[in-house]
Amino acid sequence: MHRPDARARIVLAVLAVLAAAAIVAFMTLGVRGNWGFVLGFRGTKVLGLILVAWSIALSTVLFQTVTGNRILTPSIMGFDALFILIRTGVTFFFGFGALALMSPKVQFGAEVLVMTGFAVFLFQWLFLRAQRSLHLMVLVGIVFGVLFRNLAGFMQRLMDPVQFQTLQDMFFASFSRIDPTLLGVSTVIVGAASLVTWRIAHSFDVLMLGREQAISLGVPYRRRVATILAIVAVLVSVATALVGPVTFFGLLVVSLAHVLCGSGRHRHVLPAAVLLGIICLVGGQTLLERVFAFDTALSIIIEFLGGLVFILLLVRGAAR
Amino acid sequence: MRLVLAIAVTALLAVISLFVGVTEITPADLLAGRIDDRQWQVLMAARVPRTLALILAGCATAVAGLVMQIIVRNRFVEPSTAGTVEAAGLGLLVVTLFAPGMPLMGKMLVAAAFALAGTALFLRILRMVPLRDVLMVPLIGIMLGGVIGAGTTFFAYRFDLLPSLGAWSMGDFSGILRGRYELLWIGGALTLAAYAAADRLTVAGMGKDFTTNLGLGYRPTMALALVIVALVSAVVLVSVGMIPFLGLIVPNIVSLIVGDNMRRAVPWVAVSGAGFVLACDIVGRTIRAPYEIPISTTLGVVGSVIFLFLLLRTRHHAPA
Amino acid sequence: MKRSALGVIAAFSMTAAAPLWAAPVTIAHQQGEVTLPKAPQSVVVLDWANVDTLDALGVPIAGVPGSNVPDYLSKFAGDDYAKLGSLQEPDVEGIAALNPDLVIVAARSRRSQPQLNGIVPTVDMSIDNADFIASVKANILEYGEIFGRGDRAREMVADLDAKVERLRAAAQGKGTAMTLVTSGNKLGVYGAESRTSWLQREVGFPTVTNAVDDRSDRGDAASFEFILEANPDWLFVVDRDAGVGQESGEAARALLDNELVRQTSAWTKDQVVYLDPQRAYVVMNGYQALSDLLDQVHDAVSDKG
């Protein structure tokens, strides 16, 4: 029993209490009318928010494990822009009719598959081809994100208006507009991805040590990295499909988790990041919806804070 | 002599730009004097101004990028990766909120003041950071831009101005006519100013001590550079909207061709910037003729691809 | 209709079964059909155009959206009406607490139909832009059926028909028309599939161009040259910024007042009509809005003997 362990446990306990408090507050504040209905309705909302917090926190931590640093996140590397591009592309090339015939779940599944294949290919190429500097990777990721967004915009200009309308909302994140029809399938997908994560979790701390170390300790490096990138792609797809692109949310919660836990071990950082994500999203929505009566501004506030954290991390030199 | 060739190519593009559009005007007819009054008027009221606006905006934006790169001594900055453009946008939003009736010149000056403040803030942050890596600088700039942008979005959202914000920031030359682009001549004048001050700017880029030892005023030179960058950003934003990436890719490509001497580089950068914008706008005018695709979309795609190429071209190693 | 977890909960929360003597009402709508146990008494409408139509029918409305209230429907901003969220994000809890017999969604709120339908019967009454006036009339008649106001509905439809006919007659031989939308300092062109298509299709203004489609709110980006070249006899202008609560229509006028547009037949004959932005852009398929627009265009057209 070392001291860092003890500290991390205390932190986790406190975070768990706060997260639970946020959920209870979200579920019970300002209820009008039928309690049974409201609890059920808010329950699905909370489930959606928890799913998003879970997906973003997990994908961010895993991504940072693979890339071996604390400043890269899938969103900063353009993952969610890629998902938007794929969604636009599917609509563009296969037409609206084909999509309307498919159920949204099938379509969503297809998009996640394409996204995963593409993301794994792209990032394998980026990471495994040469030892590149970290800043270069971040910048490349940001520019990729811009490129994906612009390509999606370009396609949208060539589409017919009906298709365009359905895709237009995708560029803006909103935490209060989670589509309940996707919750079931998202839960299954995230569950499966989390299961795979669990199976290989023992090697995460080793992977953090870097490529040579990991290989000498018997980790099948390339295959493991590919698996993790696939999991990340799946999780990002789910989160983006549910709420839209949120660039800095992952960075915000994972950085906070590192600071609070004071240890880099996955067994601490992962749950802490997830709990912080829940506190941020559920607590933030509660404050905004019930206290300030703003509607969709949470994503903007998170971007603002996350951007500041990012600059701070750069300035403090976390990006080594 | 290569410069003559570049000028010739740009001139050719400018000529093409004169003859691309909805109204049918052919060079042969023009030379043979076979054009009627209406064609002549379209030429003088729309085509010529548009071509001039493209040239001026292209020159000014590219040179502003170069000036910024010289004084920050970093290859990867430009007004849109330093928070300058976003700050100008915030200024424009503030004017729209508090003084919607203000004449264009006033709006431009307010935007320029904000752009100046934003750039100064960026330089201030850079001074606080131990810069171990050249790519840190654009990263910090992009994030600063993101944070300012989030603030702008937040206020635009609160006051129901999001559509207008989208309309300003979309770089687009389709509305340019005689009498509606003249502010851009300020940009042209600033390009000349940058050329005149090229050597002083280069010296100032070497640092304060170096400049003072040579007996040159460091502060006035830096102030001049900042004014050039801020004014150009504001003028272009107010006249046509944002033109992404141009100030970054053009100087970089030029430095591959002619090296790093600023006095030599300025004409090259100006000519190539103009040529590049002309080419993108001609493409945007032809793909969906008679309708147009805004330049921010075409340039966003082409520009981000070139930027990626520039980034990945060199095997940039992390400093130990 | 799949029964989601929500639906089950909602079913528990629903009040007792409908009385036996009421005849069930079945409503066909854009996303399926809904059967009500009896004619609805309390209605929530999450779309201003449909608020407009029902208001004209004399149907009492229990709840409306809380944002973007058009000026001419400002009475609905009062406290007598429940405010149930924005167009994109209805306040589901508020609707459930109110527990109306029927919720009507359309256009921007149509995406919430599946979710709301799990709680209270919800119909999507969006109209088909390509067959605009016919859709509006079909909706009016359908509402007449549902709310037992068939006479008033037929009266309204006859009134619309008369106005369309009157305008068609007035527009005969008056030349071509083009619809523009202005936003910021940019132009968009609305075409034959857009929200203003009725000017061409049903009123019979010949269009100047066939290949336009409607890019949702901006129209297709176009240059002033394009207008000059198309040379319409009539320009119908929607000032988008004014339509969403910005500056007055002056902006659009200033934008168009340039030497190229001044050459067009529309400008020289003073046949540029600035459509009422709210009615043309936000609530164009409401009965009163459409009726007013038909009047506005008719007044403009018949001025030009």
Coordinates of N, CA and C in Angstrom, one line a residue, chain B residues 132-281:
Chain B
R132 N 10.5 25.1 -26.7 CA 11.5 24.1 -27.1 C 11.3 23.6 -28.5
D133 N 10.2 23.9 -29.1 CA 9.8 23.3 -30.3 C 9.1 24.3 -31.2
V134 N 9.5 24.4 -32.5 CA 8.9 25.4 -33.3 C 7.4 25.2 -33.5
L135 N 6.9 24.0 -33.3 CA 5.5 23.7 -33.6 C 4.6 24.1 -32.4
M136 N 5.3 24.4 -31.2 CA 4.5 24.9 -30.1 C 3.8 26.2 -30.4
V137 N 4.5 27.0 -31.2 CA 4.0 28.4 -31.5 C 2.6 28.3 -32.2
P138 N 2.6 27.7 -33.3 CA 1.2 27.6 -34.0 C 0.2 26.9 -33.1
L139 N 0.6 25.9 -32.4 CA -0.3 25.2 -31.5 C -1.0 26.1 -30.5
I140 N -0.1 26.9 -29.8 CA -0.6 27.9 -28.9 C -1.6 28.9 -29.6
G141 N -1.1 29.3 -30.8 CA -1.9 30.3 -31.5 C -3.3 29.7 -31.9
I142 N -3.3 28.5 -32.4 CA -4.6 27.9 -32.8 C -5.5 27.7 -31.6
M143 N -4.9 27.3 -30.5 CA -5.7 27.2 -29.3 C -6.3 28.5 -28.8
L144 N -5.4 29.5 -28.8 CA -5.8 30.8 -28.4 C -7.0 31.3 -29.3
G145 N -6.8 31.0 -30.6 CA -7.9 31.3 -31.5 C -9.1 30.6 -31.2
G146 N -9.0 29.3 -30.8 CA -10.1 28.5 -30.4 C -10.8 29.1 -29.2
V147 N -10.1 29.5 -28.2 CA -10.7 30.0 -27.0 C -11.4 31.3 -27.3
I148 N -10.7 32.2 -28.1 CA -11.4 33.5 -28.4 C -12.7 33.2 -29.3
G149 N -12.5 32.2 -30.2 CA -13.6 31.8 -31.0 C -14.8 31.3 -30.2
A150 N -14.5 30.5 -29.2 CA -15.5 30.0 -28.3 C -16.3 31.1 -27.6
G151 N -15.5 32.1 -27.2 CA -16.1 33.3 -26.6 C -17.1 34.0 -27.5
T152 N -16.6 34.2 -28.8 CA -17.4 34.8 -29.8 C -18.7 34.0 -30.1
T153 N -18.5 32.7 -30.2 CA -19.7 31.8 -30.5 C -20.7 32.0 -29.3
F154 N -20.1 32.0 -28.1 CA -21.0 32.1 -27.0 C -21.9 33.3 -27.0
F155 N -21.3 34.5 -27.3 CA -22.1 35.7 -27.3 C -23.0 35.7 -28.6
A156 N -22.5 35.2 -29.7 CA -23.3 35.2 -30.9 C -24.5 34.3 -30.6
Y157 N -24.3 33.2 -29.9 CA -25.4 32.3 -29.5 C -26.4 33.0 -28.6
R158 N -25.9 33.7 -27.6 CA -26.8 34.3 -26.7 C -27.7 35.4 -27.3
F159 N -27.1 36.1 -28.3 CA -27.8 37.2 -28.9 C -28.4 36.8 -30.3
D160 N -28.4 35.5 -30.6 CA -29.0 35.0 -31.8 C -28.4 35.5 -33.0
L161 N -27.0 35.6 -33.0 CA -26.3 36.2 -34.1 C -25.5 35.1 -34.9
L162 N -25.7 33.8 -34.5 CA -24.9 32.8 -35.1 C -24.9 32.8 -36.6
P163 N -26.1 32.9 -37.2 CA -26.1 32.9 -38.7 C -25.3 34.0 -39.3
S164 N -25.4 35.2 -38.7 CA -24.6 36.3 -39.2 C -23.1 36.0 -39.0
L165 N -22.8 35.5 -37.9 CA -21.4 35.1 -37.6 C -20.9 34.2 -38.7
G166 N -21.7 33.2 -39.0 CA -21.3 32.3 -40.1 C -21.2 33.0 -41.4
A167 N -22.0 34.0 -41.7 CA -21.9 34.7 -43.0 C -20.7 35.5 -43.0
W168 N -20.2 36.2 -41.9 CA -19.0 36.9 -42.0 C -17.8 36.1 -42.2
S169 N -17.8 35.0 -41.5 CA -16.5 34.3 -41.4 C -16.3 33.4 -42.7
M170 N -17.3 33.2 -43.5 CA -17.2 32.5 -44.7 C -16.5 33.4 -45.7
G171 N -15.2 33.1 -46.1 CA -14.6 33.9 -47.1 C -15.2 33.7 -48.4
D172 N -15.6 34.8 -49.1 CA -16.4 34.6 -50.3 C -16.3 35.9 -51.1
F173 N -16.0 35.8 -52.4 CA -15.8 37.0 -53.2 C -17.0 37.2 -54.2
S174 N -18.1 36.5 -54.0 CA -19.1 36.6 -54.9 C -19.8 38.0 -54.9
G175 N -19.7 38.7 -53.7 CA -20.5 39.9 -53.6 C -19.6 41.1 -54.0
I176 N -18.4 40.9 -54.5 CA -17.5 42.0 -54.8 C -18.0 42.8 -56.0
L177 N -18.1 44.1 -55.9 CA -18.5 45.0 -57.0 C -17.7 46.3 -56.9
R178 N -17.7 47.1 -58.0 CA -17.1 48.4 -57.9 C -17.7 49.2 -56.8
G179 N -16.9 49.7 -55.9 CA -17.5 50.5 -54.8 C -17.6 49.6 -53.5
R180 N -17.3 48.3 -53.6 CA -17.5 47.5 -52.5 C -16.3 46.7 -52.1
Y181 N -15.2 47.1 -52.6 CA -14.0 46.4 -52.2 C -12.8 47.3 -51.9
E182 N -13.1 48.6 -52.0 CA -12.0 49.6 -52.0 C -11.1 49.6 -50.8
L183 N -11.8 49.1 -49.6 CA -11.0 49.0 -48.4 C -9.8 48.1 -48.6
L184 N -9.9 47.2 -49.5 CA -8.8 46.2 -49.7 C -7.5 46.9 -50.2
W185 N -7.7 48.1 -50.8 CA -6.5 48.9 -51.2 C -5.6 49.2 -50.0
I186 N -6.2 49.3 -48.9 CA -5.4 49.5 -47.7 C -4.5 48.3 -47.5
G187 N -5.0 47.1 -47.8 CA -4.2 45.9 -47.7 C -3.0 46.0 -48.7
G188 N -3.3 46.5 -49.9 CA -2.3 46.7 -50.9 C -1.2 47.6 -50.4
A189 N -1.6 48.7 -49.8 CA -0.6 49.7 -49.3 C 0.2 49.1 -48.2
L190 N -0.4 48.3 -47.4 CA 0.3 47.6 -46.3 C 1.3 46.6 -46.8
T191 N 1.0 46.0 -47.9 CA 1.9 45.1 -48.6 C 3.2 45.8 -49.0
L192 N 3.0 47.0 -49.5 CA 4.2 47.8 -49.9 C 4.9 48.2 -48.7
A193 N 4.2 48.6 -47.6 CA 4.9 49.0 -46.4 C 5.8 47.9 -45.9
A194 N 5.2 46.7 -46.0 CA 6.0 45.5 -45.5 C 7.3 45.3 -46.3
Y195 N 7.1 45.6 -47.6 CA 8.3 45.4 -48.5 C 9.3 46.5 -48.1
A196 N 8.9 47.7 -47.9 CA 9.8 48.8 -47.6 C 10.5 48.5 -46.3
A197 N 9.8 47.9 -45.3 CA 10.4 47.7 -44.0 C 11.0 46.3 -43.9
A198 N 11.1 45.6 -45.0 CA 11.6 44.2 -44.9 C 12.8 44.0 -44.1
D199 N 13.8 44.8 -44.4 CA 15.1 44.6 -43.7 C 15.0 44.8 -42.2
R200 N 14.3 45.9 -41.8 CA 14.1 46.3 -40.4 C 13.3 45.1 -39.7
L201 N 12.3 44.6 -40.4 CA 11.5 43.5 -39.8 C 12.4 42.3 -39.6
T202 N 13.3 42.0 -40.6 CA 14.2 40.9 -40.4 C 15.1 41.0 -39.2
V203 N 15.6 42.3 -39.1 CA 16.5 42.5 -37.9 C 15.7 42.4 -36.6
A204 N 14.5 43.0 -36.6 CA 13.7 42.9 -35.4 C 13.4 41.5 -35.0
G205 N 13.2 40.6 -36.0 CA 13.0 39.2 -35.8 C 14.1 38.5 -35.1
M206 N 15.3 39.1 -35.2 CA 16.5 38.5 -34.5 C 16.5 38.7 -33.0
G207 N 15.6 39.6 -32.6 CA 15.5 39.8 -31.1 C 15.9 41.3 -30.8
K208 N 15.5 41.6 -29.6 CA 15.6 43.0 -29.1 C 17.0 43.4 -29.0
D209 N 17.9 42.6 -28.4 CA 19.2 43.1 -28.1 C 20.0 43.3 -29.4
F210 N 19.8 42.3 -30.3 CA 20.5 42.4 -31.6 C 20.1 43.7 -32.3
T211 N 18.8 44.0 -32.3 CA 18.3 45.2 -33.0 C 18.9 46.4 -32.4
T212 N 18.8 46.5 -31.0 CA 19.3 47.7 -30.4 C 20.8 47.9 -30.6
N213 N 21.6 46.8 -30.7 CA 23.0 46.9 -30.9 C 23.2 47.5 -32.3
L214 N 22.4 47.2 -33.3 CA 22.5 47.7 -34.6 C 22.0 49.2 -34.7
G215 N 21.5 49.7 -33.5 CA 21.1 51.1 -33.5 C 19.7 51.3 -34.2
L216 N 18.9 50.2 -34.2 CA 17.6 50.4 -34.8 C 16.6 50.3 -33.6
G217 N 15.4 51.0 -33.8 CA 14.4 51.0 -32.8 C 13.7 49.7 -32.8
Y218 N 13.7 48.9 -31.8 CA 13.1 47.6 -31.8 C 11.5 47.8 -31.6
R219 N 11.1 48.6 -30.7 CA 9.7 48.7 -30.4 C 8.9 49.3 -31.6
P220 N 9.4 50.4 -32.2 CA 8.6 50.9 -33.4 C 8.5 49.8 -34.5
T221 N 9.6 49.1 -34.7 CA 9.5 48.1 -35.8 C 8.5 47.0 -35.5
M222 N 8.5 46.6 -34.3 CA 7.5 45.5 -33.9 C 6.1 46.1 -34.0
A223 N 6.0 47.3 -33.5 CA 4.6 47.9 -33.6 C 4.1 48.0 -35.0
L224 N 5.1 48.4 -35.9 CA 4.7 48.5 -37.3 C 4.2 47.1 -37.8
A225 N 5.0 46.1 -37.5 CA 4.6 44.7 -37.9 C 3.3 44.3 -37.4
L226 N 3.0 44.6 -36.1 CA 1.7 44.2 -35.6 C 0.6 45.0 -36.2
V227 N 0.8 46.3 -36.5 CA -0.2 47.1 -37.2 C -0.5 46.5 -38.6
I228 N 0.5 46.1 -39.3 CA 0.3 45.6 -40.6 C -0.5 44.3 -40.5
V229 N -0.2 43.4 -39.6 CA -0.9 42.1 -39.5 C -2.3 42.4 -39.1
A230 N -2.5 43.2 -38.1 CA -3.9 43.4 -37.6 C -4.8 44.1 -38.6
L231 N -4.2 45.1 -39.2 CA -5.0 45.9 -40.2 C -5.4 45.0 -41.4
V232 N -4.4 44.2 -41.9 CA -4.7 43.3 -43.0 C -5.8 42.4 -42.6
S233 N -5.7 41.7 -41.5 CA -6.7 40.8 -41.0 C -8.1 41.4 -41.0
A234 N -8.1 42.6 -40.4 CA -9.4 43.3 -40.3 C -10.0 43.7 -41.6
V235 N -9.2 44.2 -42.5 CA -9.7 44.7 -43.8 C -10.2 43.5 -44.6
V236 N -9.4 42.4 -44.6 CA -9.9 41.3 -45.4 C -11.1 40.6 -44.8
L237 N -11.2 40.6 -43.4 CA -12.4 40.0 -42.8 C -13.6 40.8 -43.1
V238 N -13.5 42.1 -43.0 CA -14.6 43.0 -43.2 C -15.1 42.9 -44.7
S239 N -14.1 42.9 -45.6 CA -14.5 42.9 -47.0 C -15.0 41.6 -47.6
V240 N -14.2 40.5 -47.3 CA -14.6 39.3 -47.9 C -14.8 38.1 -47.0
G241 N -14.4 38.2 -45.7 CA -14.5 37.1 -44.8 C -13.1 36.5 -44.6
M242 N -13.1 35.3 -43.9 CA -11.8 34.7 -43.6 C -11.2 34.0 -44.8
I243 N -9.9 34.1 -44.9 CA -9.2 33.3 -46.0 C -8.2 32.4 -45.3
P244 N -8.6 31.2 -45.0 CA -7.7 30.3 -44.2 C -6.4 29.9 -44.8
F245 N -5.4 29.7 -44.0 CA -4.2 29.0 -44.4 C -3.3 29.7 -45.4
L246 N -3.8 30.7 -46.1 CA -3.0 31.3 -47.2 C -1.7 31.9 -46.7
G247 N -1.8 32.6 -45.6 CA -0.6 33.3 -45.1 C 0.4 32.3 -44.5
L248 N 0.0 31.1 -44.4 CA 1.0 30.0 -43.9 C 1.6 29.3 -45.1
I249 N 0.8 28.8 -46.0 CA 1.3 28.0 -47.0 C 2.2 28.7 -48.1
V250 N 1.7 29.9 -48.4 CA 2.4 30.6 -49.5 C 3.9 31.0 -49.1
P251 N 4.1 31.6 -47.9 CA 5.5 31.9 -47.6 C 6.3 30.6 -47.4
N252 N 5.7 29.6 -47.0 CA 6.5 28.3 -46.8 C 6.9 27.8 -48.2
I253 N 6.0 27.8 -49.1 CA 6.4 27.3 -50.5 C 7.4 28.2 -51.1
V254 N 7.2 29.5 -50.9 CA 8.2 30.4 -51.5 C 9.6 30.2 -50.9
S255 N 9.6 29.9 -49.6 CA 11.0 29.7 -49.0 C 11.6 28.5 -49.5
L256 N 10.8 27.5 -50.0 CA 11.4 26.3 -50.6 C 12.0 26.7 -51.9
I257 N 11.5 27.7 -52.6 CA 11.9 28.1 -53.9 C 13.1 29.1 -53.8
V258 N 12.9 30.2 -53.1 CA 13.9 31.2 -53.1 C 14.7 31.4 -51.8
G259 N 14.4 30.6 -50.8 CA 15.2 30.8 -49.6 C 14.6 31.8 -48.7
D260 N 15.3 32.3 -47.7 CA 14.7 33.0 -46.5 C 14.9 34.5 -46.5
N261 N 15.6 35.0 -47.5 CA 15.8 36.5 -47.4 C 14.5 37.2 -47.6
M262 N 14.1 38.0 -46.6 CA 12.7 38.6 -46.6 C 12.6 39.6 -47.8
R263 N 13.6 40.4 -48.0 CA 13.5 41.4 -49.1 C 13.2 40.7 -50.4
R264 N 13.9 39.6 -50.6 CA 13.6 38.8 -51.8 C 12.3 38.1 -51.8
A265 N 11.9 37.7 -50.6 CA 10.7 36.9 -50.5 C 9.4 37.7 -50.7
V266 N 9.4 38.9 -50.2 CA 8.1 39.7 -50.3 C 7.4 39.7 -51.6
P267 N 8.2 40.1 -52.7 CA 7.5 40.1 -54.0 C 7.0 38.7 -54.4
W268 N 7.8 37.7 -54.1 CA 7.4 36.3 -54.4 C 6.1 36.0 -53.7
V269 N 6.1 36.2 -52.4 CA 5.0 35.9 -51.6 C 3.7 36.6 -52.1
A270 N 3.9 37.9 -52.4 CA 2.7 38.7 -52.8 C 2.2 38.1 -54.1
V271 N 3.1 37.8 -55.1 CA 2.6 37.3 -56.4 C 2.0 35.9 -56.2
S272 N 2.7 35.1 -55.5 CA 2.1 33.7 -55.3 C 0.8 33.7 -54.6
G273 N 0.7 34.6 -53.5 CA -0.5 34.7 -52.8 C -1.7 35.0 -53.7
A274 N -1.4 36.1 -54.5 CA -2.5 36.5 -55.4 C -2.8 35.4 -56.4
G275 N -1.8 34.7 -56.9 CA -2.1 33.7 -57.9 C -2.9 32.5 -57.3
F276 N -2.5 32.2 -56.1 CA -3.2 31.1 -55.4 C -4.7 31.4 -55.2
V277 N -5.0 32.6 -54.7 CA -6.3 33.0 -54.4 C -7.1 33.0 -55.7
L278 N -6.5 33.6 -56.7 CA -7.2 33.6 -58.0 C -7.5 32.2 -58.5
A279 N -6.6 31.3 -58.4 CA -6.8 30.0 -58.9 C -8.0 29.3 -58.1
C280 N -8.0 29.4 -56.8 CA -9.0 28.8 -56.0 C -10.4 29.5 -56.3
D281 N -10.4 30.8 -56.5 CA -11.7 31.4 -56.8 C -12.2 31.0 -58.2

